Tab-separated table of C-alpha atoms in Angstrom:
chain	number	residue	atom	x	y	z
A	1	UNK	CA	-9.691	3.366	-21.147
A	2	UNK	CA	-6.373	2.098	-21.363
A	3	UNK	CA	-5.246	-0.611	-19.158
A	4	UNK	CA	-2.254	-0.346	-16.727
A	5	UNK	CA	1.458	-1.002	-17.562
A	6	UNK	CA	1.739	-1.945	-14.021
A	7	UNK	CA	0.658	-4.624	-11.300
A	8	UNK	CA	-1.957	-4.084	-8.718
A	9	UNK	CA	-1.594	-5.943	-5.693
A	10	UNK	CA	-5.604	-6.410	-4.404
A	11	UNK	CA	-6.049	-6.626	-0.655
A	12	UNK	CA	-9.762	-7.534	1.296
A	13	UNK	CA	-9.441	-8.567	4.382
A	14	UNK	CA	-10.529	-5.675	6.003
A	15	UNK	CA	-14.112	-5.316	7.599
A	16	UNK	CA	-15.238	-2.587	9.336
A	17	UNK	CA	-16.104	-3.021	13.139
A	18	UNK	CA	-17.852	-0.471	15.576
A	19	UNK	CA	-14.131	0.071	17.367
A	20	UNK	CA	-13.417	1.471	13.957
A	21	UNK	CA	-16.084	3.873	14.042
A	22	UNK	CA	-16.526	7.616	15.556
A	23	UNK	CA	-19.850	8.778	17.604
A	24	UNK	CA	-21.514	8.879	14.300
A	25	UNK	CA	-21.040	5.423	12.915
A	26	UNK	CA	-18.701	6.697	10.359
A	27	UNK	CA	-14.825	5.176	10.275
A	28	UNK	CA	-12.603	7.724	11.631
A	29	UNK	CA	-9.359	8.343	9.280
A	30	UNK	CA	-7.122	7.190	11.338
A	31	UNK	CA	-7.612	3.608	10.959
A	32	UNK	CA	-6.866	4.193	7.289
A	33	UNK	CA	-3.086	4.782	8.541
A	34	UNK	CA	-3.237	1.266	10.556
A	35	UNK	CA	-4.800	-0.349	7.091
A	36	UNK	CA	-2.193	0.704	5.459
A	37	UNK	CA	0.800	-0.990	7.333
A	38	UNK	CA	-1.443	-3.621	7.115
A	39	UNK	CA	-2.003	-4.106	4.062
A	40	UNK	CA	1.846	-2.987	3.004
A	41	UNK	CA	3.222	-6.002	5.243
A	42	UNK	CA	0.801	-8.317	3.397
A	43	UNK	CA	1.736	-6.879	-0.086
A	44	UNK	CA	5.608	-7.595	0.686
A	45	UNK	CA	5.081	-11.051	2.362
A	46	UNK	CA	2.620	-12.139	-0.455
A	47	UNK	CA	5.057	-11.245	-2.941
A	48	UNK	CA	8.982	-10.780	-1.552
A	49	UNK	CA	9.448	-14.374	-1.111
A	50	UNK	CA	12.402	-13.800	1.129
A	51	UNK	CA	10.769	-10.965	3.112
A	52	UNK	CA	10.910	-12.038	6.086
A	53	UNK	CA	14.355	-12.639	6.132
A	54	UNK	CA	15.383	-9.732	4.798
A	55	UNK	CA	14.140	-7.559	7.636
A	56	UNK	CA	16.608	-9.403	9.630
A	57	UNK	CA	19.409	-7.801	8.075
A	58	UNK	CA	21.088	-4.614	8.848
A	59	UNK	CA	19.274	-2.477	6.240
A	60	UNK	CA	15.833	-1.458	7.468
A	61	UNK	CA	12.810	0.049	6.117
A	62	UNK	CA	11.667	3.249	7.313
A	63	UNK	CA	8.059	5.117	6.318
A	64	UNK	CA	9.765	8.644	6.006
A	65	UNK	CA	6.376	10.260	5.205
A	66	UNK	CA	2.528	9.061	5.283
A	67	UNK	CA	-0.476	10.987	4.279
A	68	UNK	CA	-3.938	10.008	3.378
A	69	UNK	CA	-6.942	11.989	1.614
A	70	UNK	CA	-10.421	10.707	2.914
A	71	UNK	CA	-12.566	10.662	-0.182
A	72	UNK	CA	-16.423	9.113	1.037
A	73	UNK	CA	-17.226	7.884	4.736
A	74	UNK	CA	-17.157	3.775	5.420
A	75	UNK	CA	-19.366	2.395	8.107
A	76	UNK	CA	-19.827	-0.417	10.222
A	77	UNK	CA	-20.262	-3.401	7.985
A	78	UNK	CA	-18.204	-2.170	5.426
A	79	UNK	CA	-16.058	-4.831	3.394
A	80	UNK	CA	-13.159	-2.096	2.111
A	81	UNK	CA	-10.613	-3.122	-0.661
A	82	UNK	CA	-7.518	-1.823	-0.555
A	83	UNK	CA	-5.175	-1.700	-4.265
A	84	UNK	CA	-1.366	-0.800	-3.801
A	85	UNK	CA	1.021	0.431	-6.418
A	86	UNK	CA	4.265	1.716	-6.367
A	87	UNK	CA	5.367	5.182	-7.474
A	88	UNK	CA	8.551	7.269	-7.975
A	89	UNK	CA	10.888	4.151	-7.235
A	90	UNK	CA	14.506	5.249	-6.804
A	91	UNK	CA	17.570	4.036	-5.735
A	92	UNK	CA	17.012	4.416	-1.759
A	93	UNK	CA	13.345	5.357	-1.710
A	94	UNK	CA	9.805	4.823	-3.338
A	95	UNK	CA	6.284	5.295	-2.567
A	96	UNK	CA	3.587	3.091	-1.992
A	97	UNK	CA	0.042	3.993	-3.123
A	98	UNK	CA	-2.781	2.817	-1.767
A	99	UNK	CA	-6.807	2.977	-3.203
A	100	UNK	CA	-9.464	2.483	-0.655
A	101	UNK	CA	-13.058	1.446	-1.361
A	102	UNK	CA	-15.684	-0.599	-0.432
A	103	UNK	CA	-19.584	-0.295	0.615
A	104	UNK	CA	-22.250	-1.750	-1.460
A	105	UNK	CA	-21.250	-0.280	-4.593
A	106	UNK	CA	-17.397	-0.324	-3.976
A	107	UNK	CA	-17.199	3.675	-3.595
A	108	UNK	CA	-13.350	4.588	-3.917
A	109	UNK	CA	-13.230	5.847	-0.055
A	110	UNK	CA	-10.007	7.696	0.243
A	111	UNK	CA	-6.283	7.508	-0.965
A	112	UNK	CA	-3.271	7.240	0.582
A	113	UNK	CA	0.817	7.066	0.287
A	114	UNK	CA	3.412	6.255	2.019
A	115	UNK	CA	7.252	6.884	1.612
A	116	UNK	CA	9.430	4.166	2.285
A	117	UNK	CA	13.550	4.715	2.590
A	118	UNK	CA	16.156	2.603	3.736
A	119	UNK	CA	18.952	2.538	6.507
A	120	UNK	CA	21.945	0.852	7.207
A	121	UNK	CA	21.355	-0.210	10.859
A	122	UNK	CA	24.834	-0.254	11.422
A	123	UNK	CA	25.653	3.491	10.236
A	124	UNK	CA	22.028	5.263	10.422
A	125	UNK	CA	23.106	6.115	7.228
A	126	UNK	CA	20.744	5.881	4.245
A	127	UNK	CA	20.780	2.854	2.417
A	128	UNK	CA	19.870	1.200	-1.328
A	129	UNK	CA	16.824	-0.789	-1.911
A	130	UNK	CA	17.562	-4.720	-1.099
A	131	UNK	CA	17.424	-5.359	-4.969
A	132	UNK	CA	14.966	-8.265	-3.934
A	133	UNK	CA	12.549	-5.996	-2.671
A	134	UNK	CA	12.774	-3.644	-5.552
A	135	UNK	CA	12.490	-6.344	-8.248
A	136	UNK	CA	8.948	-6.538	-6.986
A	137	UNK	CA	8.328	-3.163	-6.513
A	138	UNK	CA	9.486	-2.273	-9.967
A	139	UNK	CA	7.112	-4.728	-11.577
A	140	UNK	CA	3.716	-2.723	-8.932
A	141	UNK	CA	5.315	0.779	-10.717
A	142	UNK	CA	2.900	3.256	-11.818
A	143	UNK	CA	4.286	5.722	-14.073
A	144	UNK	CA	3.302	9.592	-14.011
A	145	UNK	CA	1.387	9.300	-16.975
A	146	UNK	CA	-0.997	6.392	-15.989
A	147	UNK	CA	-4.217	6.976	-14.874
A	148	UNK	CA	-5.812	5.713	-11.427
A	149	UNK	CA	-8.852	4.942	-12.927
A	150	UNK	CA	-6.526	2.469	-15.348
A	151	UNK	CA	-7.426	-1.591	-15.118
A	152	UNK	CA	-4.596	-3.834	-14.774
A	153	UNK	CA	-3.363	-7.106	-12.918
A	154	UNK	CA	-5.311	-7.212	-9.949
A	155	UNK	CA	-5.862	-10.056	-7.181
A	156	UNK	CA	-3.313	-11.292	-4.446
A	157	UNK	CA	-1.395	-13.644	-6.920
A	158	UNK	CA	1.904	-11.859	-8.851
A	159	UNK	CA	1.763	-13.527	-12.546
């Protein structure tokens, strides 16, 4: 197995509670698209060091398009880890991947992706990536012909 060209940003904060859960103990898919904002802010804060301050200035971040693919049911109890990655990073776009797993034996539970494009506030017009920003994202990249099962950098800190 060959390891990653890219950066994995690892996130585990996220436990499983019973307001996460259906009528069947199982977590209902939703919350997967509340993770994943979650875990996106924490991926940019942890590693845009002026991230905050940029989303005070006129050009904004949009999620254009969000979609995840349940893969195995989570539970109550459940510790889930959550690995983001960038794909398909453009001049006024890219994507942000996202692995979920967790359990006992850290299961991959489900996928998901969201596409993030910018705006000038001022204009509504579309707008390029704050090249701070995209330095980041750039070095999280994974190129078409990696593998998701590939290694690479993970845990919170950005070496």
């Amino acid at each position: 197995m060959e390891a990653a060209s890219h950066k994995i940003f690892v996130y585990d904060q996220i436990r499983v509670f019973f307001k996460h859960t259906d009528y069947h103990g199982y977590v209902h898919p939703y919350n997967y698209l509340e993770w994943m904002s979650y875990t996106r802010e924490a991926y940019f804060q942890d590693l845009v060091p002026n991230f905050l301050e940029l989303c005070q200035r006129n050009i904004k971040m949009v999620t254009a398009e969000t979609e995840f693919t349940p893969l195995q049911d989570a539970v109550f109890g459940d510790r889930i880890v959550v690995k983001i990655y960038s794909e398909n990073v453009k001049r006024l776009s890219f994507d942000v991947l996202f692995e979920f797993s967790g359990g006992q034996d850290g299961v991959l539970l489900g996928k998901g992706r969201q596409r993030l494009t910018f705006l000038d506030a001022d204009t509504g017009r579309p707008a390029r990536i704050p090249e701070e920003l995209k330095s980041v994202v750039l070095l999280y990249e994974k190129k078409k012909t990696e593998h998701t099962e590939s290694g690479g950098d993970q845990g919170r800190v950005a070496d």
